Coordinates of C-alpha atoms in Angstrom, one line a residue:
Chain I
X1 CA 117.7 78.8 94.9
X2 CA 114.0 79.5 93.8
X3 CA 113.3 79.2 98.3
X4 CA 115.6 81.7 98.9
X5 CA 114.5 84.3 96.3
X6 CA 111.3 83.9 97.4
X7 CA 112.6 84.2 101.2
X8 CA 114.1 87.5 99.7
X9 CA 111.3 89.2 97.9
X10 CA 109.0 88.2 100.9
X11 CA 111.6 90.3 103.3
X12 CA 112.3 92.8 100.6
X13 CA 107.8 93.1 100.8
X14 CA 108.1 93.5 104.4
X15 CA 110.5 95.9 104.5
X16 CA 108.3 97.9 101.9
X17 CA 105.2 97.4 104.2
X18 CA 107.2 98.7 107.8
X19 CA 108.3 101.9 105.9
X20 CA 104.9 102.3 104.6
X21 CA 103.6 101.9 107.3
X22 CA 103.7 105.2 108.1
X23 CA 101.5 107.1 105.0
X24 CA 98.7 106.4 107.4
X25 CA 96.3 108.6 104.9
X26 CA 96.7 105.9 101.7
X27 CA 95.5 103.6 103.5
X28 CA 93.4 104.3 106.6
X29 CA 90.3 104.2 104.0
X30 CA 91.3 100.5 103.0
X31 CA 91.7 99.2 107.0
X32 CA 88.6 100.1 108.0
X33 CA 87.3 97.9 104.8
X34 CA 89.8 95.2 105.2
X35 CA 88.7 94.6 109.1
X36 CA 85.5 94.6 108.5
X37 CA 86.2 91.8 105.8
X38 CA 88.4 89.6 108.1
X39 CA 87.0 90.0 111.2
X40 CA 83.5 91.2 111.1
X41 CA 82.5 88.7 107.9
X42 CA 84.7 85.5 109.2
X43 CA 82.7 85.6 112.9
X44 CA 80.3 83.2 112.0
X45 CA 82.8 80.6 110.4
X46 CA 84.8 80.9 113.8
X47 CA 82.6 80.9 116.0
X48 CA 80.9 78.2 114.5
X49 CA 84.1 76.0 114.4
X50 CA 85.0 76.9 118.0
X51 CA 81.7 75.8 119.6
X52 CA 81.9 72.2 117.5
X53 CA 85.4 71.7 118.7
X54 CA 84.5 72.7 122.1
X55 CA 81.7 70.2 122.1
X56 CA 83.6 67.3 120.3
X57 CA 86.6 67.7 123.0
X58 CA 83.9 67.5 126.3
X59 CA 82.0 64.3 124.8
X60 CA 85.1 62.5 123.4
X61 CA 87.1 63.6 127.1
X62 CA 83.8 61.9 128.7
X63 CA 84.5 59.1 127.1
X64 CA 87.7 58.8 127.5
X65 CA 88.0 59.8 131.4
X66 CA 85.7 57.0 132.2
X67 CA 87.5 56.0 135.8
X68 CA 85.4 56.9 139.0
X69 CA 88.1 58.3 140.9
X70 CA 88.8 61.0 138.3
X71 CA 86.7 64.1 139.0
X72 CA 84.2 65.2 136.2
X73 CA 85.2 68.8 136.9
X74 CA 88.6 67.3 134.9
X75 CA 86.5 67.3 132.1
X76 CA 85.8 71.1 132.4
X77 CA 89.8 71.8 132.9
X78 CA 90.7 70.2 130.2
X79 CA 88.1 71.8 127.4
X80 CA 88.8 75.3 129.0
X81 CA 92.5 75.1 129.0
X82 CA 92.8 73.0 125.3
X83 CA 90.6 75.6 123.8
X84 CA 92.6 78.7 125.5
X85 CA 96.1 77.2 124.9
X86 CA 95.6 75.6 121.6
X87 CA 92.4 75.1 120.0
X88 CA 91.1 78.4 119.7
X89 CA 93.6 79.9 118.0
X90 CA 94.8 76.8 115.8
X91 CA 91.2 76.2 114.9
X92 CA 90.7 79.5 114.0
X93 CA 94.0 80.1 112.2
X94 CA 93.5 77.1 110.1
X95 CA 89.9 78.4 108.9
X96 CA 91.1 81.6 107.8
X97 CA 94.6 80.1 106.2
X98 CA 91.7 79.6 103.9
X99 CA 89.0 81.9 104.2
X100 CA 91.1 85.0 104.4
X101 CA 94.5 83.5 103.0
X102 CA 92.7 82.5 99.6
X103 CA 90.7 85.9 99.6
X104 CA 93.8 88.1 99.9
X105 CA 96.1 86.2 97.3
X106 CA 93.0 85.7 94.6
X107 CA 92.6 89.9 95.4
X108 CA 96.0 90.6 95.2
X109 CA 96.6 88.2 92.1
X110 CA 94.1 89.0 90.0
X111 CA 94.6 92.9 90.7
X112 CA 98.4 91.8 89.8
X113 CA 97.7 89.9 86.2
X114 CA 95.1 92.7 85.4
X115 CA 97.3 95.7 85.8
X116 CA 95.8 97.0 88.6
X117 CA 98.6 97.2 90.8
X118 CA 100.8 98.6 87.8
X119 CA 97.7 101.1 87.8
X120 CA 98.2 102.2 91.4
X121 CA 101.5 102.4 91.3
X122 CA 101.9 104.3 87.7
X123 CA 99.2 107.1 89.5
X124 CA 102.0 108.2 91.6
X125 CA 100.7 105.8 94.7
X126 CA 102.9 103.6 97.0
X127 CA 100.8 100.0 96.1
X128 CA 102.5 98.3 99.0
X129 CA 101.2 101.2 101.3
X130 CA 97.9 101.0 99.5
X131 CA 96.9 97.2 99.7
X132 CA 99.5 95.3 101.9
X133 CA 99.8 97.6 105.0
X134 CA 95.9 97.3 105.6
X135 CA 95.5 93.6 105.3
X136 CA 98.4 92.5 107.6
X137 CA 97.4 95.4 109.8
X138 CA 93.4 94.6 110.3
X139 CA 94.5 91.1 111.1
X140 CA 96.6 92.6 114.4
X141 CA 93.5 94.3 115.3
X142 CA 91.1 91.4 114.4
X143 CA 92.5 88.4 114.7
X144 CA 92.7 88.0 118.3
X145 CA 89.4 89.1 118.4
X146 CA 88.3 86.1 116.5
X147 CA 90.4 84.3 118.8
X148 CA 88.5 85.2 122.1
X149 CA 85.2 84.5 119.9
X150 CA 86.1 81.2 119.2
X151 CA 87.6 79.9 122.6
X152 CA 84.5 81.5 124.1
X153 CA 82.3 79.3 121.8
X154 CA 84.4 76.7 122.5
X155 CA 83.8 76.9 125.9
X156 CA 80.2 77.6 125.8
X157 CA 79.8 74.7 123.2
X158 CA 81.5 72.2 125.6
X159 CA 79.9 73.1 128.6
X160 CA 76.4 72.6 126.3
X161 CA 77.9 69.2 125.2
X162 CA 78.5 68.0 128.8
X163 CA 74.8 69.4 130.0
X164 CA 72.8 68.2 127.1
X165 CA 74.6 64.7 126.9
X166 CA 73.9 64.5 130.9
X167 CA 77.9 63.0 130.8
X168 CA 79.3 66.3 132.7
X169 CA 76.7 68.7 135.1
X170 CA 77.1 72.5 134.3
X171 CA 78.8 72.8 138.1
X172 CA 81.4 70.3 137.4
X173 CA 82.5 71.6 134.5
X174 CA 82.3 75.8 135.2
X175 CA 84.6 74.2 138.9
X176 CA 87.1 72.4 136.6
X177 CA 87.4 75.6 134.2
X178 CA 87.7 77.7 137.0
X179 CA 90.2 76.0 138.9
X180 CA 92.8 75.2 136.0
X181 CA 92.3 79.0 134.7
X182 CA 95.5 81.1 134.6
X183 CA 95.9 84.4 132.6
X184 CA 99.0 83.6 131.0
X185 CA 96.9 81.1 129.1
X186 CA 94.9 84.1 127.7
X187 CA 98.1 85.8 127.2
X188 CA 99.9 83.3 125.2
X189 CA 96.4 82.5 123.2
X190 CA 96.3 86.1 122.1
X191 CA 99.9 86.2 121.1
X192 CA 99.9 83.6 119.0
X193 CA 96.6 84.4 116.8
X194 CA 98.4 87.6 116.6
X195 CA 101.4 86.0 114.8
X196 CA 99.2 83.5 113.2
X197 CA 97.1 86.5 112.0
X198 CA 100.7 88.1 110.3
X199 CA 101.8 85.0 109.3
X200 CA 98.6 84.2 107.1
X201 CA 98.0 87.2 105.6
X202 CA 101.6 88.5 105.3
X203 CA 102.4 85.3 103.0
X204 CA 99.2 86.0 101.2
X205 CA 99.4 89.2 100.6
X206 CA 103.3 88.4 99.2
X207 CA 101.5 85.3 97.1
X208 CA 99.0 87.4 95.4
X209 CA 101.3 90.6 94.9
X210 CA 104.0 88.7 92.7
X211 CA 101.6 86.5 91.3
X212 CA 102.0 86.1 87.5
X213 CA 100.1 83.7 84.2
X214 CA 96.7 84.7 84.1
X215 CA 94.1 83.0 85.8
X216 CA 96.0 79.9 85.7
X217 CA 98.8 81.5 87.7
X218 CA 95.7 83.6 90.2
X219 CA 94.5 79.9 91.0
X220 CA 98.2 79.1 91.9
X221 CA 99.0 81.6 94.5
X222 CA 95.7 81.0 96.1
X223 CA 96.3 77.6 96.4
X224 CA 99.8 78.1 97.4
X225 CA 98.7 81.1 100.1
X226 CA 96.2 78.4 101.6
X227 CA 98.4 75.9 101.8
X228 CA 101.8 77.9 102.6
X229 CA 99.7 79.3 105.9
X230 CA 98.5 76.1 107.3
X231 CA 102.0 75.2 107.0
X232 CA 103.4 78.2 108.9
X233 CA 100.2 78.2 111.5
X234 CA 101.5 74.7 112.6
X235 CA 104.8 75.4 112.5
X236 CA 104.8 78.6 114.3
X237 CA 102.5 77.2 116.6
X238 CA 104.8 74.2 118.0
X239 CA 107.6 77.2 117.8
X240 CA 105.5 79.1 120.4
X241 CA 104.8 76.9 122.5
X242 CA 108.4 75.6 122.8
X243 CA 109.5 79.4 123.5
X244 CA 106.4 80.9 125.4
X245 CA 105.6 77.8 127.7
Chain D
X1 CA 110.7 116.2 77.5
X2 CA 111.8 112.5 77.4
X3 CA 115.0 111.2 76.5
X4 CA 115.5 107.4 76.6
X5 CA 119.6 106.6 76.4
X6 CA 121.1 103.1 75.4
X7 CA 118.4 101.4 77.4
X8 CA 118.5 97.4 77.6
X9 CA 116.4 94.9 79.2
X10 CA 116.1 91.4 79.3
X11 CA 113.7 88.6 81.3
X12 CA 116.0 86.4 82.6
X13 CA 118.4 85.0 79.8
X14 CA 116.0 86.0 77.0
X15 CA 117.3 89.4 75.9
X16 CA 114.0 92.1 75.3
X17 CA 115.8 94.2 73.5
X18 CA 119.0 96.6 73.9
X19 CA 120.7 100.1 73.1
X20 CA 117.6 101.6 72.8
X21 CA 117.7 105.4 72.2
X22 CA 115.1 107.4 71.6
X23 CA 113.6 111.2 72.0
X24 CA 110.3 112.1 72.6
X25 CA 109.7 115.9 72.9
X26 CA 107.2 117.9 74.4
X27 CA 103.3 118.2 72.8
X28 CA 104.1 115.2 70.1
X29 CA 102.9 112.1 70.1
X30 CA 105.1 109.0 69.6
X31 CA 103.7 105.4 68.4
X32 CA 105.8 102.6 69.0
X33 CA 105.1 100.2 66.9
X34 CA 106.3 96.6 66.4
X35 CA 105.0 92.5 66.0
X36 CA 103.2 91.3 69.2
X37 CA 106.1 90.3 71.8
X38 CA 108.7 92.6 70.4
X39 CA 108.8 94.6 74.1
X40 CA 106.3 97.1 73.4
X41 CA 104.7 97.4 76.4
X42 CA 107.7 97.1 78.0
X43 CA 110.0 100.0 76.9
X44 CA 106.7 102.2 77.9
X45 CA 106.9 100.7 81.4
X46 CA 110.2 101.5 81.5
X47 CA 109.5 105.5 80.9
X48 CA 107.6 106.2 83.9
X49 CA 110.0 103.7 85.8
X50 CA 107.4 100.8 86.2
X51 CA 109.9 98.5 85.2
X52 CA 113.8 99.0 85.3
X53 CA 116.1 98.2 82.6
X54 CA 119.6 96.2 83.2
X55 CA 121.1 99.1 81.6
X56 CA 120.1 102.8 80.1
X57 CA 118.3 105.1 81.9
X58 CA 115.5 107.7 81.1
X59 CA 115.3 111.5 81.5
X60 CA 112.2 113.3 82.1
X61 CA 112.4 116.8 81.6
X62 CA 116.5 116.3 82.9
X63 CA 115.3 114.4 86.0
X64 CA 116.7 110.4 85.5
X65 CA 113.8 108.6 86.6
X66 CA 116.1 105.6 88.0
X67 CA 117.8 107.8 90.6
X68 CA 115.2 109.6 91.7
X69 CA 113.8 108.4 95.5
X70 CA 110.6 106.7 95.7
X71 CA 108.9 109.9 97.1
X72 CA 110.2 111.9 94.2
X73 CA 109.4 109.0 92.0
X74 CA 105.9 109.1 92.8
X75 CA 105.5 112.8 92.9
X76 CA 106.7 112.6 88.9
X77 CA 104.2 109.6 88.0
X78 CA 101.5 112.0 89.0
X79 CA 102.7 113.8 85.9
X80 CA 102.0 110.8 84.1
X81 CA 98.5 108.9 82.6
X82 CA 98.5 105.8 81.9
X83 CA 95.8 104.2 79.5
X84 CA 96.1 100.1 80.1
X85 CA 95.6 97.2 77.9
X86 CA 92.4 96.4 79.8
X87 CA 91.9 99.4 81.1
X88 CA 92.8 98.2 84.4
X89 CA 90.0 99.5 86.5
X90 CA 89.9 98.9 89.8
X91 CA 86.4 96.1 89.8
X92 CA 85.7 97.1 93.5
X93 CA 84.5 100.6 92.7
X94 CA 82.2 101.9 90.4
X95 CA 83.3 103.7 86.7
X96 CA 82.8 107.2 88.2
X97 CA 84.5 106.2 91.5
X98 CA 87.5 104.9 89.2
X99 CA 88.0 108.6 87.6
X100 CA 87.3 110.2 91.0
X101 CA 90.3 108.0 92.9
X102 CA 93.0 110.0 91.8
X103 CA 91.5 113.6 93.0
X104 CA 90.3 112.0 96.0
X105 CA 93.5 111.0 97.0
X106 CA 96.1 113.8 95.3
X107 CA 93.8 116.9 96.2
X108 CA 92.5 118.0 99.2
X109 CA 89.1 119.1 96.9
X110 CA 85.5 119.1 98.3
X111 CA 82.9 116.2 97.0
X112 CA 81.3 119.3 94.5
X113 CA 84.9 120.0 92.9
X114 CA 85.3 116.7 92.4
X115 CA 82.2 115.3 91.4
X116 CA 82.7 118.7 88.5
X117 CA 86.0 117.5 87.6
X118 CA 85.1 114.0 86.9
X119 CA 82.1 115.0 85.3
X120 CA 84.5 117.0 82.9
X121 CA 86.5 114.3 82.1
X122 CA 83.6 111.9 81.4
X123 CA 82.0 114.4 79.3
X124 CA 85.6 114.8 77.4
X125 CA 85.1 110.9 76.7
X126 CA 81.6 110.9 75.9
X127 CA 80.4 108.9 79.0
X128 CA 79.1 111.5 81.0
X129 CA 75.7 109.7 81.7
X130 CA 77.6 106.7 82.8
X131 CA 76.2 107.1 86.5
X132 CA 77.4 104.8 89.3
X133 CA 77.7 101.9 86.4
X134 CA 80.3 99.2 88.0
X135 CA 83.5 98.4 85.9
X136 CA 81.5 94.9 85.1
X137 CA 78.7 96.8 83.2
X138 CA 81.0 98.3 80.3
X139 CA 81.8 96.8 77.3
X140 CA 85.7 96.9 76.3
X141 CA 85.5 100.7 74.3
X142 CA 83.6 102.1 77.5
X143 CA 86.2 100.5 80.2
X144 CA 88.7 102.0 77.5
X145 CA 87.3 105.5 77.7
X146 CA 86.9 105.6 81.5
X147 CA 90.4 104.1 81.9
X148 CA 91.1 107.1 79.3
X149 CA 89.3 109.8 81.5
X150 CA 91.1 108.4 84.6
X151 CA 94.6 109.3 83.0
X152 CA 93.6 112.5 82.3
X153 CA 91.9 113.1 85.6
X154 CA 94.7 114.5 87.0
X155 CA 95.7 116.8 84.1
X156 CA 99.1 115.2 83.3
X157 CA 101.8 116.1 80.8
X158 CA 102.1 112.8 79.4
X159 CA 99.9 110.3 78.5
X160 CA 100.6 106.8 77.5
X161 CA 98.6 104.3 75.5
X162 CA 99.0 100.9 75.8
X163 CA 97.0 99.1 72.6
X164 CA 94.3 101.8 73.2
X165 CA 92.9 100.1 69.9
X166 CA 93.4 96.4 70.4
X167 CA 90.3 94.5 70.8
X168 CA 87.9 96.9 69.9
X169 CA 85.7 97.3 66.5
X170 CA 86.5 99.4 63.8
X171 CA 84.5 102.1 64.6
X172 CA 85.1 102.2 68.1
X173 CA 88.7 102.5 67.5
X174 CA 88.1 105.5 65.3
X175 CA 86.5 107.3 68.6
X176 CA 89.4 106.0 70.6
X177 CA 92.0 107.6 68.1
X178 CA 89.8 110.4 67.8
X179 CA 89.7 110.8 71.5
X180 CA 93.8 110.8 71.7
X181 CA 94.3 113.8 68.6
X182 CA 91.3 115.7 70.6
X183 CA 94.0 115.2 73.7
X184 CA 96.8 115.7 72.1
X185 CA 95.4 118.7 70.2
X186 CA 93.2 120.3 73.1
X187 CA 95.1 119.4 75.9
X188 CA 98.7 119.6 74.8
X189 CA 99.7 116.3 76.2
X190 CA 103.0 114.4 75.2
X191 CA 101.5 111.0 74.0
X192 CA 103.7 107.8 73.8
X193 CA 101.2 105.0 72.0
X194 CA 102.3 101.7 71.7
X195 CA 100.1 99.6 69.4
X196 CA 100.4 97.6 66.0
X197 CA 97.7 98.8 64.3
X198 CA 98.9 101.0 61.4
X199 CA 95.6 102.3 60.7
X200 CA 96.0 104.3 64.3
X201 CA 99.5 104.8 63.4
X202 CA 99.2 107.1 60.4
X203 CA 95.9 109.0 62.4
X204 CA 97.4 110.1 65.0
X205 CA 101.1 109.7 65.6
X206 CA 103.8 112.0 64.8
X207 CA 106.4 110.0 64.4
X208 CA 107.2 106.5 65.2
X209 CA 109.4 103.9 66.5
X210 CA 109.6 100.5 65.2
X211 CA 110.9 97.6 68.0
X212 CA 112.7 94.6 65.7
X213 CA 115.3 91.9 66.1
X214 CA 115.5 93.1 69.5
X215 CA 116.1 96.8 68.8
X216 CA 115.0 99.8 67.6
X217 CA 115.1 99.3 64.1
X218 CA 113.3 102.3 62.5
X219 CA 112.9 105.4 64.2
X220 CA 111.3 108.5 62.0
X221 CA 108.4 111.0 61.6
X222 CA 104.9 109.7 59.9
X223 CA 106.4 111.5 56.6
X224 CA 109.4 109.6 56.6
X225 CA 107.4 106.4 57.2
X226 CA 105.2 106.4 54.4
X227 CA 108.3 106.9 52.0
X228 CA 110.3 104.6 54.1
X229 CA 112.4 101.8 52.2
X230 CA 113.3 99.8 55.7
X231 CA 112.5 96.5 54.5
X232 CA 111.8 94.9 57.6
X233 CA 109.7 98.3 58.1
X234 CA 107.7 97.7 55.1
X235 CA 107.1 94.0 55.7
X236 CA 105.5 94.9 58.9
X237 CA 103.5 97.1 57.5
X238 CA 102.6 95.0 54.8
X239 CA 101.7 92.4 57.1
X240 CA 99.0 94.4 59.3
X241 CA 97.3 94.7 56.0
X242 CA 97.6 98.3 55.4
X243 CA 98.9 99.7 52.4
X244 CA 100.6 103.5 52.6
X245 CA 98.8 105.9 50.0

């Protein structure tokens, strides 16, 4: 029972944030902000994640493809493609399940269990306008930009890996990326840190809003919002790819 | 005017308190008094629709607040102020930016208009040099008095005090209660003060209405309270410590 009503207020909070969606002056002030926070600020963590995955995946692909007849331009197709189809945006939506995730739900909650929200909304504003609409709607605009940061430095970092390590030549590797590139791959990476981007911070945003206790209770639905995304990332992600591929 | 008909409310299957019934007319100002837990709080949240009840409803100046749309909802809050427990300041903006929100948002006012309005307000809580202080920087009786300026920003009809007292020193309180006769007074606002503190009570209410046994159990002007022979009334009373002269 207590999965469905939850199911039900999170629809009920959606609803409420597609209607509001269109009192583009509350909250126009509060996207710019909320972009800047979770795209602008969670670059480095991305990139940074991207570029070490890309370089784990070309040494440990070395190591693995160690047959002569295999080509070491494989090596290239396979880190280019892995982080385009997958790894980019799985990576990334698993770092901000917690960077982002925790920050909106400890916002939200704490805003909640102070009276804030009770605030807004007793000044004659519409509080699901005011706080949710921005924060699911900066992460359309910026998480597949994080996306395309990380699978680029995922990229760049492998092909780095391969050259310093001396196990894959910078030709090899730019020939296998090349030749295994198609721009569906782009399309389907960028569709799915868009829904991974809703998905996070649509079931934060619903964590921290209806959070109750104090701080005891702020601490849950962070830890819940965190947890409950990297749930639905992988989940949605294996939906996906069973749909889109 | 406010008139509050055969309203009930419960949390699940612990009943709040029922067939409630109460008038609050224009310029005076109400306390609602009662032992911590009684539903204070929550019968005020219920008069500018914050909460609904599971039964009842309440009329603002013949408009029932529970059938009214959203829209028109909102539009009657802004006839409302709303003086928190804490406060409720929003911590991401400074004190003066917290008194500005409403005007910035409500108004279509120039940055000098506002700035002179604010100022007013500051100045009618004796925190005009407060500058660009944030919210963190204030001790409890200053985030009280900014909270209180906030309310009135908007120059509302009705202003309700949630424990505007609780938490503060003796003295401090005086300038609070002070602070709500010079509003009531000056201003002409309808006040609705819920607190348990009789020593606010007999300053600066008009009449009062006591929440027991999950109703309203006494219900009477200040006069009729200090002769009053309620004995559950008097008990109260005799348990904050404050004897009637």
């Amino acid at each position: 029972m207590d999965i469905l009503h939850d199911f039900g207020r999170y629809c009920k909070l959606l609803y409420q944030a597609i209607r509001s969606s269109t009192e583009i002056g509350t909250y126009y002030k509060n996207l710019f902000a909320e972009m800047i926070k979770t795209g602008y600020d969670s670059l480095p963590i991305v990139m940074l994640a991207g570029a070490f995955t890309g370089a784990v995946l070309t040494i440990q692909t070395a190591y693995q493809l160690v047959v002569s007849y295999i080509p070491l331009s494989t090596i290239g197709a396979i880190v280019v493609q892995s982080m385009v189809i997958e790894l980019a945006a799985v990576i990334s939506g698993l770092v901000l399940a917690g960077r982002v995730g925790a920050r909106i739900a400890t916002e939200l909650g704490t805003m909640r269990v102070s009276e804030q929200i009770d605030a807004i909304e007793s000044m004659g504003f519409n509080s699901v306008s005011f706080l949710v609409v921005p924060r699911v709607l900066a992460s359309f605009f910026m998480f597949p930009v994080l996306y395309i940061a990380a699978a680029t430095c995922g990229i760049l970092g492998g092909l780095l890996a391969g050259i310093i390590t001396g196990q894959v030549p910078m030709a090899d590797f730019m020939k296998g990326g090349r030749e295994y590139f198609f721009a569906w791959d782009i399309v389907f990476g960028l569709t799915k840190s868009i829904v991974f981007g809703f998905v996070i911070t649509s079931v934060s945003c619903y964590k921290g809003y209806y959070a109750t206790g104090g701080a005891e209770g702020v601490g849950k639905a962070t830890t819940n919002a965190a947890v409950l995304s990297c749930i639905y990332v992988l989940l949605t992600d294996l939906l996906l790819a069973a749909i889109l591929l | 005017m406010i008139e509050i008909k055969n309203l009930k409310k419960s949390f699940g299957s612990n009943l709040v308190w029922e067939d409630v019934n109460l008038d609050i007319h224009d310029g005076e100002t109400l306390a609602i008094i009662g032992k911590s837990g009684c539903g204070k709080s929550v019968l005020m949240k219920h008069i500018n629709a914050l909460l609904t009840p599971d039964e009842g409803t309440v009329i603002v100046d013949g408009h029932d607040i529970f059938k009214l749309t959203y829209v028109d909802l909102r539009i009657l809050r802004q006839r409302f102020g709303f003086l928190f427990q804490g406060a409720a300041l929003f911590d991401s903006i400074s004190a003066y930016e917290n008194v500005a929100f409403p005007l910035r948002y409500f108004t279509k006012w120039k940055e000098d208009q506002i700035h002179k309005r604010v100022m007013e307000c500051l100045d009618m809580v004796n925190l005009s040099n407060i500058g660009d202080k944030s919210t963190a920087e204030l001790s409890g009786g200053m985030r009280k008095r900014v909270g209180l300026a906030r309310a009135i920003v908007l120059e509302p009809d009705y202003l309700m005090y949630d424990e505007p007292t609780s938490g503060l020193d003796p003295e401090t309180s005086d300038e609070i209660n002070d602070l709500i006769i010079y509003m009531s007074e000056s201003l002409k606002i309808t006040s609705i003060v819920v607190t348990h503190d009789m020593h606010s009570v007999l300053r600066i209410a008009d009449s009062a209405a006591f929440l027991d046994e999950q109703k309203l159990s006494w219900y009477g002007t200040i006069d009729e309270l200090r002769i009053s022979k309620h004995k559950r009334l008097l008990e109260f009373i005799k348990a904050s410590e404050y004897q009637i002269g």
